[in-house]
Amino acid sequence: MTTWGLQVDALDVARWQFGVTTVYHFLFVPLTIGLSVLVAILQTLWHRTGNEKYLKLTKFYGKLFLINFAMGVVTGIVQEFQFGMNWSDYSRFVGDIFGAPLAIEALVAFFLESTFIGLWIFGWDRLPRRLHLASIWAAAIGSNLSAYFILAANSWMQNPVGYRINPESGRAELTDFVAVLTNKVALITFPHTIAGSFLVAGSLLVAVAVWHLIRRPDSADTPAYRFAARFGAVVALLSTAGVLITGDIQGKIMTEVQPMKMAAAEGLYTTESPAAFSVLTVGSLDGSREVFALKIPYLLSFLGTGDPNGTVQGINDLQAQYATQYGPGNYAPIIPVTYWSFRFMIGFGLAAAAIALWVLWAQRKGRTPRSRWLLRAAVIMPILPLLANSFGWIFTEMGRQPWIVFGEMLTRDGVSRSVSLAEVLTSFTAFTLIYATLAVVEVKLLLRYAKAGVPEITEPDQPDDTDDDADRPLAFAY
């Protein structure tokens, strides 16, 4: 099919569908991962101190966490369908590898998470305090374990290990499950992703708390919001440090296992030693050479190799190497996409950290924030790390192209052969409309409960074994 002068086939639409649904799903994932732990910490503070403000904050942010968790589950199911619908050849190739980590993720991590979230929701004033506290911690651990097994599968696509190719079936077969779980890419991608998740969660705490502090300065719950704003800002700053440290290590590993991705991230066309970091690069229309660049000397060599004078391979040299190794073809990703997504990832993340610093400064020595500009900045603060996370994953996946499994399978070879363009367009359109509807529902629910503020605590804190609680209202009911 030709659209606006461009030739579009089923592969193009399948890639767009997977990209849109994956990025959309990942809008919910980091908030669920980070907020589950922060809510558990807030409940722990209440359990240890008995201070009612921590209980109010636990129930308040816990409600936002549950809304987001439910939406993440719904959108995540679609990911499973796509493997069989549009990417059956890919599923057949990697099924033996992906089966183990994804099965463990579902049977252990997700079941752990979902089961104990249920106990936490319905266990308020029914379960003993310690058991109820343990349930939210178990759910938080499940969320983070779930992330690890999924990232282990994705890391195998970036750096295949612990496998062999069956010459008869042409499939990848698992030979060392431990090698898959301890893949060097997975071991650094996990803490990097978790740090990014805490940055999102901390930003949400700040946004909601600052909104209430400035819009409702005379509220009786001001002490609770002041704590939430400080707590969220500190979490955001510590998370930013974690993202930068793990990102630095991740860059060095990426240079080792996927040198083309690092070269594309910097628009580096020729091998350099030492290599400068590109602040801004303008390339030729065909993406084969650099036209103009603003650079910081030695920085790229240090980021990529740990040595200011280290060698970083260029796009053109790697293209020639891969053409010799894998056969004729274009092995470079879309340079503008990788180059700018890498910078947007960094820029949006640092912008969120700057707002967190502003919030702490505005609350110094017991002050209460009053600035309308701070209010505006705080309201958009959660969006910034969400964008940073999304652009990070766009960079990760687009930078691997044209490979769907680096060095083993090209993306064009993984698409379902029996699915027509019309069928993929139909599913893409349907998913997009459904996701747009879900986005409206999610935003309305989050805004509604965020504006409502912390709840009044009127129910007993301890379960009463002599009381019939059959008609007791639920702690969380929408």
Coordinates of N, CA, C and O in Angstrom, one line a residue, residues 312-478:
V312 N 36.3 4.5 20.0 CA 34.9 4.3 19.8 C 34.7 4.1 18.3 O 35.0 5.0 17.5
Q313 N 34.2 3.0 17.9 CA 34.0 2.7 16.5 C 32.9 3.6 15.9 O 31.8 3.8 16.6
G314 N 33.0 3.9 14.7 CA 32.0 4.8 14.0 C 31.0 4.0 13.1 O 31.2 2.8 12.9
I315 N 30.0 4.6 12.7 CA 28.9 4.0 12.0 C 29.4 3.4 10.7 O 29.1 2.2 10.4
N316 N 30.1 4.1 9.9 CA 30.5 3.7 8.6 C 31.5 2.5 8.7 O 31.4 1.5 7.9
D317 N 32.4 2.5 9.7 CA 33.3 1.4 9.9 C 32.6 0.1 10.3 O 32.8 -1.0 9.9
L318 N 31.6 0.3 11.2 CA 30.8 -0.8 11.7 C 29.9 -1.4 10.6 O 29.7 -2.6 10.5
Q319 N 29.4 -0.5 9.8 CA 28.6 -1.0 8.6 C 29.4 -1.9 7.7 O 28.9 -2.9 7.3
A320 N 30.6 -1.5 7.4 CA 31.4 -2.3 6.6 C 31.8 -3.6 7.2 O 31.8 -4.7 6.6
Q321 N 32.0 -3.6 8.5 CA 32.3 -4.8 9.3 C 31.1 -5.8 9.3 O 31.3 -7.0 9.0
Y322 N 29.9 -5.2 9.5 CA 28.8 -6.1 9.6 C 28.4 -6.6 8.2 O 27.9 -7.8 8.1
A323 N 28.6 -5.8 7.2 CA 28.3 -6.3 5.8 C 29.2 -7.5 5.5 O 28.7 -8.5 4.8
T324 N 30.4 -7.5 6.0 CA 31.3 -8.6 5.7 C 30.9 -9.8 6.6 O 31.0 -10.9 6.1
Q325 N 30.5 -9.5 7.8 CA 30.2 -10.6 8.8 C 28.8 -11.3 8.5 O 28.7 -12.5 8.6
Y326 N 27.8 -10.4 8.2 CA 26.4 -10.9 8.1 C 25.9 -11.0 6.7 O 24.8 -11.4 6.4
G327 N 26.6 -10.4 5.7 CA 26.2 -10.3 4.4 C 25.7 -8.9 4.0 O 25.6 -8.0 4.9
P328 N 25.4 -8.7 2.7 CA 25.0 -7.3 2.3 C 23.7 -6.9 3.0 O 22.8 -7.6 3.4
G329 N 23.6 -5.5 3.2 CA 22.5 -5.0 3.9 C 22.9 -3.7 4.6 O 24.1 -3.4 4.8
N330 N 21.9 -3.0 5.1 CA 22.1 -1.8 5.9 C 22.0 -2.1 7.4 O 20.9 -2.5 7.8
Y331 N 23.0 -2.0 8.2 CA 23.0 -2.5 9.6 C 23.0 -1.3 10.5 O 23.2 -1.5 11.7
A332 N 22.8 -0.1 10.0 CA 22.7 1.1 10.9 C 21.2 1.4 11.2 O 20.4 1.3 10.3
P333 N 20.9 1.8 12.4 CA 19.6 2.2 12.8 C 19.3 3.5 12.2 O 20.1 4.1 11.5
I334 N 18.1 4.0 12.4 CA 17.7 5.4 12.0 C 18.4 6.4 12.9 O 18.0 6.5 14.0
I335 N 19.4 7.0 12.4 CA 20.3 7.9 13.2 C 19.6 9.0 13.9 O 19.8 9.2 15.1
P336 N 18.7 9.8 13.3 CA 18.1 10.9 14.0 C 17.2 10.4 15.2 O 17.2 11.0 16.2
V337 N 16.6 9.2 15.0 CA 15.8 8.7 16.1 C 16.6 8.3 17.3 O 16.4 8.6 18.5
T338 N 17.7 7.5 17.1 CA 18.6 7.1 18.2 C 19.3 8.3 18.8 O 19.4 8.4 20.0
Y339 N 19.8 9.2 17.9 CA 20.5 10.4 18.4 C 19.7 11.3 19.3 O 20.1 11.6 20.5
W340 N 18.5 11.6 18.9 CA 17.6 12.5 19.7 C 16.9 11.8 20.8 O 16.7 12.4 21.9
S341 N 16.5 10.6 20.7 CA 15.9 9.9 21.8 C 16.8 9.7 23.0 O 16.4 9.9 24.1
F342 N 18.1 9.5 22.7 CA 19.1 9.5 23.7 C 19.2 10.8 24.5 O 19.3 10.8 25.7
R343 N 19.2 11.9 23.8 CA 19.3 13.2 24.4 C 18.0 13.6 25.1 O 18.0 14.2 26.2
F344 N 16.9 13.3 24.6 CA 15.6 13.5 25.2 C 15.5 12.8 26.6 O 15.0 13.3 27.6
M345 N 16.0 11.5 26.5 CA 16.0 10.7 27.7 C 16.8 11.4 28.9 O 16.3 11.5 30.0
I346 N 18.0 11.9 28.5 CA 18.8 12.5 29.5 C 18.2 13.9 29.9 O 18.1 14.2 31.1
G347 N 17.7 14.7 29.0 CA 17.2 16.0 29.3 C 16.0 16.0 30.1 O 15.9 16.8 31.1
F348 N 15.0 15.2 29.8 CA 13.8 15.1 30.6 C 14.1 14.6 32.0 O 13.5 15.1 33.0
G349 N 15.0 13.7 32.2 CA 15.3 13.2 33.5 C 16.0 14.2 34.4 O 15.6 14.4 35.5
L350 N 16.9 15.0 33.8 CA 17.6 16.0 34.5 C 16.6 17.2 34.9 O 16.8 17.8 35.9
A351 N 15.7 17.4 34.0 CA 14.7 18.5 34.3 C 13.9 18.1 35.5 O 13.6 19.0 36.3
A352 N 13.5 16.9 35.6 CA 12.7 16.4 36.8 C 13.6 16.6 38.1 O 13.0 17.0 39.1
A353 N 14.8 16.3 38.0 CA 15.7 16.4 39.2 C 15.9 17.9 39.5 O 15.9 18.3 40.7
A354 N 15.9 18.8 38.5 CA 16.0 20.2 38.8 C 14.7 20.7 39.6 O 14.8 21.5 40.5
I355 N 13.6 20.3 39.2 CA 12.3 20.6 39.9 C 12.4 20.1 41.3 O 11.9 20.8 42.3
A356 N 12.9 18.9 41.5 CA 13.0 18.3 42.9 C 13.8 19.2 43.7 O 13.5 19.5 44.9
L357 N 15.0 19.7 43.2 CA 15.8 20.6 44.0 C 15.1 21.9 44.3 O 15.2 22.4 45.4
W358 N 14.3 22.4 43.4 CA 13.5 23.6 43.6 C 12.5 23.4 44.7 O 12.4 24.3 45.6
V359 N 11.9 22.3 44.8 CA 10.9 22.0 45.8 C 11.6 21.9 47.2 O 11.1 22.5 48.2
L360 N 12.7 21.3 47.3 CA 13.4 21.3 48.6 C 13.9 22.7 49.0 O 13.8 23.0 50.2
W361 N 14.3 23.5 48.0 CA 14.7 24.8 48.3 C 13.5 25.7 48.8 O 13.6 26.5 49.8
A362 N 12.4 25.4 48.2 CA 11.1 26.2 48.6 C 10.7 25.8 50.0 O 9.9 26.6 50.6
Q363 N 11.1 24.6 50.5 CA 10.6 24.2 51.8 C 11.7 24.3 52.9 O 11.5 23.9 54.0
R364 N 12.8 25.0 52.5 CA 13.9 25.1 53.5 C 13.5 25.9 54.7 O 12.7 26.8 54.7
K365 N 14.0 25.4 55.9 CA 13.8 26.1 57.2 C 12.3 26.2 57.5 O 11.8 27.2 58.0
G366 N 11.5 25.2 57.1 CA 10.1 25.2 57.5 C 9.2 26.0 56.6 O 8.0 26.2 56.9
R367 N 9.7 26.6 55.5 CA 8.9 27.4 54.6 C 7.8 26.5 53.9 O 8.1 25.3 53.7
T368 N 6.7 27.1 53.5 CA 5.7 26.5 52.7 C 5.7 27.1 51.3 O 5.7 28.3 51.2
P369 N 5.8 26.2 50.3 CA 5.9 26.8 48.9 C 4.7 27.6 48.6 O 3.5 27.3 49.0
R370 N 4.9 28.7 47.9 CA 3.9 29.7 47.5 C 3.9 30.0 46.0 O 2.9 30.5 45.4
S371 N 5.0 29.8 45.3 CA 5.2 30.2 44.0 C 4.3 29.5 43.0 O 4.2 28.3 43.0
R372 N 3.6 30.3 42.1 CA 2.8 29.7 41.1 C 3.6 29.0 40.0 O 3.2 28.1 39.4
W373 N 4.8 29.6 39.8 CA 5.7 28.9 38.8 C 6.1 27.6 39.3 O 6.3 26.6 38.5
L374 N 6.4 27.4 40.6 CA 6.7 26.1 41.2 C 5.5 25.2 41.1 O 5.7 24.0 40.8
L375 N 4.3 25.7 41.3 CA 3.1 24.8 41.1 C 3.1 24.3 39.7 O 2.8 23.1 39.4
R376 N 3.3 25.2 38.7 CA 3.2 24.7 37.3 C 4.3 23.7 37.0 O 4.1 22.7 36.3
A377 N 5.5 24.0 37.5 CA 6.6 23.0 37.3 C 6.4 21.7 38.0 O 6.6 20.6 37.4
A378 N 5.8 21.7 39.2 CA 5.5 20.5 39.9 C 4.5 19.6 39.3 O 4.6 18.4 39.2
V379 N 3.5 20.3 38.7 CA 2.4 19.6 38.0 C 2.9 18.8 36.8 O 2.4 17.6 36.6
I380 N 3.8 19.3 36.1 CA 4.3 18.6 34.9 C 5.5 17.7 35.3 O 6.0 16.9 34.5
M381 N 6.0 17.8 36.5 CA 7.1 17.0 36.9 C 7.0 15.5 36.7 O 7.9 14.9 36.1
P382 N 5.9 14.8 37.0 CA 5.8 13.4 36.7 C 5.8 13.0 35.2 O 6.3 11.9 34.9
I383 N 5.4 14.0 34.4 CA 5.5 13.7 33.0 C 6.9 13.6 32.4 O 7.2 12.8 31.5
L384 N 7.8 14.4 33.0 CA 9.2 14.5 32.6 C 9.9 13.1 32.7 O 10.5 12.6 31.7
P385 N 9.9 12.4 33.8 CA 10.6 11.1 33.9 C 9.8 10.1 33.1 O 10.4 9.1 32.6
L386 N 8.5 10.2 32.9 CA 7.8 9.3 32.1 C 8.3 9.4 30.6 O 8.5 8.4 30.0
L387 N 8.5 10.6 30.2 CA 9.0 10.8 28.9 C 10.5 10.3 28.8 O 10.9 9.7 27.8
A388 N 11.2 10.6 29.8 CA 12.6 10.1 29.8 C 12.7 8.6 29.7 O 13.4 8.0 29.0
N389 N 11.8 7.9 30.5 CA 11.7 6.4 30.4 C 11.3 5.9 29.0 O 11.9 5.0 28.5
S390 N 10.3 6.6 28.5 CA 9.8 6.2 27.1 C 10.9 6.4 26.1 O 11.1 5.5 25.2
F391 N 11.5 7.6 26.1 CA 12.6 7.8 25.1 C 13.8 6.9 25.3 O 14.5 6.5 24.4
G392 N 14.0 6.5 26.6 CA 15.1 5.5 26.8 C 14.8 4.2 26.2 O 15.7 3.5 25.6
W393 N 13.5 3.7 26.3 CA 13.2 2.5 25.6 C 13.1 2.6 24.1 O 13.4 1.6 23.4
I394 N 12.7 3.7 23.6 CA 12.7 3.9 22.2 C 14.2 3.8 21.7 O 14.5 3.2 20.6
F395 N 15.1 4.5 22.4 CA 16.5 4.4 22.0 C 17.0 2.9 22.1 O 17.7 2.4 21.2
T396 N 16.6 2.2 23.2 CA 17.1 0.8 23.3 C 16.6 -0.1 22.2 O 17.4 -0.9 21.7
E397 N 15.4 0.1 21.8 CA 14.8 -0.8 20.8 C 15.2 -0.4 19.4 O 15.5 -1.2 18.5
M398 N 15.1 0.9 19.1 CA 15.4 1.4 17.8 C 16.9 1.4 17.5 O 17.3 1.2 16.4
G399 N 17.7 1.5 18.6 CA 19.1 1.4 18.4 C 19.6 0.0 18.0 O 20.7 -0.2 17.5
R400 N 18.8 -1.0 18.3 CA 19.2 -2.4 18.0 C 18.9 -2.7 16.5 O 19.4 -3.7 16.0
Q401 N 18.0 -1.9 15.9 CA 17.6 -2.2 14.5 C 18.9 -2.2 13.6 O 19.8 -1.5 13.8
P402 N 18.8 -3.0 12.5 CA 17.7 -3.8 12.0 C 17.5 -5.1 12.6 O 16.7 -6.0 12.1
W403 N 18.1 -5.4 13.8 CA 18.0 -6.7 14.4 C 16.8 -6.7 15.4 O 16.6 -5.8 16.1
I404 N 16.1 -7.9 15.4 CA 15.2 -8.1 16.5 C 15.8 -8.9 17.6 O 15.5 -8.7 18.8
V405 N 16.8 -9.8 17.2 CA 17.7 -10.4 18.1 C 19.1 -10.1 17.6 O 19.4 -10.6 16.5
F406 N 19.9 -9.4 18.3 CA 21.1 -8.9 17.7 C 22.0 -10.0 17.2 O 22.4 -10.9 18.0
G407 N 22.4 -9.9 16.0 CA 23.3 -10.8 15.4 C 22.7 -12.2 14.9 O 23.4 -13.0 14.3
E408 N 21.4 -12.4 15.3 CA 20.8 -13.7 15.0 C 19.6 -13.6 14.1 O 19.3 -14.5 13.2
M409 N 18.7 -12.6 14.3 CA 17.5 -12.5 13.5 C 17.2 -11.0 13.2 O 17.2 -10.2 14.1
L410 N 17.0 -10.8 11.9 CA 16.6 -9.4 11.5 C 15.1 -9.2 11.8 O 14.3 -10.2 11.8
T411 N 14.7 -8.0 12.1 CA 13.3 -7.7 12.4 C 12.4 -8.1 11.3 O 11.3 -8.6 11.5
R412 N 12.8 -7.9 10.0 CA 11.9 -8.2 8.9 C 11.6 -9.7 8.8 O 10.7 -10.2 8.2
D413 N 12.5 -10.5 9.4 CA 12.3 -12.0 9.4 C 11.5 -12.5 10.6 O 11.1 -13.7 10.6
G414 N 11.1 -11.6 11.5 CA 10.3 -12.1 12.6 C 8.8 -11.9 12.5 O 8.1 -12.4 13.3
V415 N 8.4 -11.1 11.5 CA 7.0 -10.8 11.3 C 6.2 -12.0 10.9 O 6.7 -12.9 10.2
S416 N 4.9 -12.1 11.2 CA 4.1 -13.2 10.8 C 3.9 -13.2 9.3 O 3.4 -12.1 8.7
R417 N 4.1 -14.3 8.6 CA 4.0 -14.3 7.2 C 2.5 -14.4 6.7 O 2.2 -14.0 5.6
S418 N 1.7 -14.9 7.6 CA 0.3 -15.1 7.1 C -0.7 -14.0 7.5 O -1.8 -14.0 7.1
V419 N -0.1 -12.9 8.1 CA -1.0 -11.8 8.5 C -0.9 -10.7 7.4 O 0.2 -10.3 7.1
S420 N -2.0 -10.3 6.9 CA -2.0 -9.3 5.8 C -2.0 -7.9 6.4 O -2.1 -7.6 7.6
L421 N -1.7 -7.0 5.5 CA -1.6 -5.6 5.8 C -3.0 -5.1 6.4 O -3.0 -4.4 7.4
A422 N -4.1 -5.5 5.8 CA -5.4 -5.1 6.3 C -5.6 -5.6 7.7 O -6.2 -4.9 8.5
E423 N -5.2 -6.8 8.0 CA -5.4 -7.4 9.3 C -4.6 -6.6 10.4 O -5.1 -6.3 11.5
V424 N -3.4 -6.3 10.0 CA -2.5 -5.6 11.0 C -3.1 -4.2 11.2 O -3.1 -3.7 12.3
L425 N -3.5 -3.5 10.1 CA -4.1 -2.2 10.2 C -5.4 -2.2 11.1 O -5.6 -1.3 11.9
T426 N -6.2 -3.3 11.0 CA -7.4 -3.4 11.8 C -7.1 -3.5 13.2 O -7.6 -2.8 14.1
S427 N -6.1 -4.4 13.6 CA -5.8 -4.5 15.0 C -5.1 -3.3 15.5 O -5.3 -2.9 16.7
F428 N -4.2 -2.6 14.7 CA -3.6 -1.4 15.2 C -4.6 -0.3 15.5 O -4.5 0.4 16.5
T429 N -5.5 -0.1 14.6 CA -6.6 0.9 14.8 C -7.4 0.6 16.0 O -7.7 1.5 16.8
A430 N -7.8 -0.7 16.2 CA -8.6 -1.1 17.3 C -7.8 -0.8 18.6 O -8.4 -0.2 19.6
F431 N -6.6 -1.3 18.7 CA -5.8 -1.1 19.9 C -5.6 0.4 20.2 O -5.6 0.8 21.4
T432 N -5.3 1.2 19.2 CA -5.1 2.6 19.4 C -6.3 3.3 20.0 O -6.3 4.1 20.9
L433 N -7.5 3.0 19.4 CA -8.8 3.5 20.0 C -9.0 3.1 21.4 O -9.5 3.9 22.2
I434 N -8.8 1.8 21.7 CA -9.0 1.3 23.0 C -8.1 2.0 24.0 O -8.5 2.4 25.1
Y435 N -6.8 2.1 23.6 CA -5.8 2.7 24.5 C -6.1 4.2 24.7 O -5.9 4.7 25.8
A436 N -6.6 4.9 23.7 CA -7.0 6.3 23.9 C -8.1 6.4 24.9 O -8.1 7.3 25.7
T437 N -9.1 5.5 24.8 CA -10.1 5.5 25.8 C -9.6 5.2 27.2 O -10.0 5.9 28.2
L438 N -8.8 4.2 27.3 CA -8.2 3.9 28.6 C -7.4 5.0 29.2 O -7.3 5.3 30.4
A439 N -6.7 5.8 28.3 CA -5.9 6.9 28.8 C -6.8 8.0 29.4 O -6.4 8.6 30.4
V440 N -7.9 8.2 28.8 CA -8.9 9.2 29.3 C -9.4 8.7 30.7 O -9.4 9.5 31.7
V441 N -9.7 7.4 30.8 CA -10.2 6.9 32.1 C -9.1 7.0 33.2 O -9.3 7.4 34.3
E442 N -7.9 6.6 32.8 CA -6.7 6.7 33.8 C -6.5 8.1 34.3 O -6.4 8.3 35.5
V443 N -6.4 9.0 33.3 CA -6.1 10.4 33.7 C -7.3 11.0 34.6 O -7.0 11.6 35.6
K444 N -8.5 10.7 34.2 CA -9.6 11.2 35.0 C -9.6 10.6 36.4 O -9.9 11.4 37.4
L445 N -9.4 9.3 36.5 CA -9.4 8.7 37.9 C -8.2 9.3 38.7 O -8.4 9.6 39.9
L446 N -7.0 9.4 38.1 CA -5.9 9.9 38.9 C -6.1 11.3 39.3 O -5.9 11.7 40.5
L447 N -6.6 12.2 38.4 CA -6.9 13.6 38.8 C -8.0 13.7 39.9 O -7.9 14.5 40.8
R448 N -9.0 12.9 39.7 CA -10.1 12.9 40.7 C -9.6 12.6 42.1 O -9.9 13.3 43.0
Y449 N -8.9 11.5 42.2 CA -8.5 11.1 43.6 C -7.3 11.9 44.1 O -7.1 12.0 45.3
A450 N -6.5 12.4 43.2 CA -5.4 13.2 43.6 C -5.9 14.6 44.2 O -5.4 15.1 45.2
K451 N -6.9 15.1 43.5 CA -7.5 16.4 44.0 C -8.3 16.2 45.3 O -8.4 17.2 46.1
A452 N -8.8 15.0 45.5 CA -9.6 14.8 46.7 C -8.8 14.9 48.0 O -9.3 15.3 49.0
G453 N -7.5 14.7 47.9 CA -6.6 14.8 49.0 C -6.6 13.6 49.9 O -7.3 12.6 49.7
V454 N -5.8 13.7 51.0 CA -5.7 12.5 51.9 C -7.0 12.3 52.6 O -7.8 13.2 52.9
P455 N -7.3 11.0 52.9 CA -8.6 10.7 53.5 C -8.7 11.0 55.0 O -7.6 11.1 55.6
E456 N -9.9 11.1 55.5 CA -10.1 11.2 56.9 C -10.0 9.8 57.5 O -10.6 8.9 56.9
I457 N -9.3 9.6 58.6 CA -9.2 8.3 59.2 C -10.3 8.2 60.3 O -10.2 8.8 61.4
T458 N -11.3 7.4 60.0 CA -12.4 7.2 61.0 C -12.6 5.8 61.4 O -13.2 5.5 62.4
E459 N -12.0 4.9 60.6 CA -12.2 3.4 61.0 C -11.2 3.0 62.0 O -10.1 3.6 62.1
P460 N -11.5 2.0 62.8 CA -10.5 1.4 63.7 C -9.2 0.9 63.0 O -9.3 0.4 61.9
D461 N -8.1 1.1 63.7 CA -6.8 0.7 63.1 C -6.5 -0.8 63.3 O -5.7 -1.4 62.6
Q462 N -7.2 -1.4 64.3 CA -6.9 -2.8 64.7 C -8.1 -3.6 64.4 O -9.3 -3.1 64.6
P463 N -8.0 -4.8 63.9 CA -9.2 -5.7 63.7 C -9.8 -6.1 65.0 O -9.1 -6.3 66.0
D464 N -11.1 -6.1 65.0 CA -11.9 -6.5 66.2 C -12.5 -7.8 65.9 O -13.4 -8.0 65.1
D465 N -12.0 -8.8 66.6 CA -12.4 -10.2 66.4 C -13.9 -10.4 66.8 O -14.5 -11.4 66.3
T466 N -14.4 -9.5 67.6 CA -15.8 -9.7 68.1 C -16.8 -9.0 67.2 O -18.0 -9.2 67.4
D467 N -16.3 -8.3 66.3 CA -17.2 -7.5 65.4 C -17.4 -8.2 64.1 O -16.5 -8.7 63.5
D468 N -18.7 -8.2 63.7 CA -19.0 -8.8 62.4 C -18.8 -7.7 61.3 O -19.4 -6.7 61.3
D469 N -17.8 -8.0 60.5 CA -17.3 -7.0 59.6 C -17.9 -7.2 58.2 O -17.4 -6.7 57.2
A470 N -19.0 -8.0 58.1 CA -19.5 -8.3 56.8 C -20.0 -7.1 56.0 O -19.8 -7.1 54.8
D471 N -20.5 -6.1 56.7 CA -21.0 -4.9 56.0 C -20.0 -3.7 56.2 O -20.4 -2.6 55.9
R472 N -18.8 -4.0 56.6 CA -17.9 -2.9 56.8 C -17.5 -2.3 55.4 O -17.2 -3.1 54.5
P473 N -17.4 -1.0 55.2 CA -17.0 -0.5 53.9 C -15.6 -0.8 53.5 O -14.7 -1.0 54.4
L474 N -15.4 -1.0 52.2 CA -14.0 -1.3 51.8 C -13.1 -0.1 51.9 O -13.5 1.0 51.8
A475 N -11.8 -0.4 52.1 CA -10.9 0.7 52.2 C -10.7 1.4 50.9 O -10.5 2.6 50.8
F476 N -10.8 0.6 49.8 CA -10.6 1.2 48.5 C -11.9 0.7 47.6 O -12.0 -0.4 47.4
A477 N -12.7 1.7 47.3 CA -13.9 1.4 46.5 C -14.1 2.5 45.5 O -14.1 3.7 45.9
Y478 N -14.2 2.2 44.3 CA -14.3 3.2 43.2 C -15.8 3.3 42.7 O -16.4 2.3 42.6

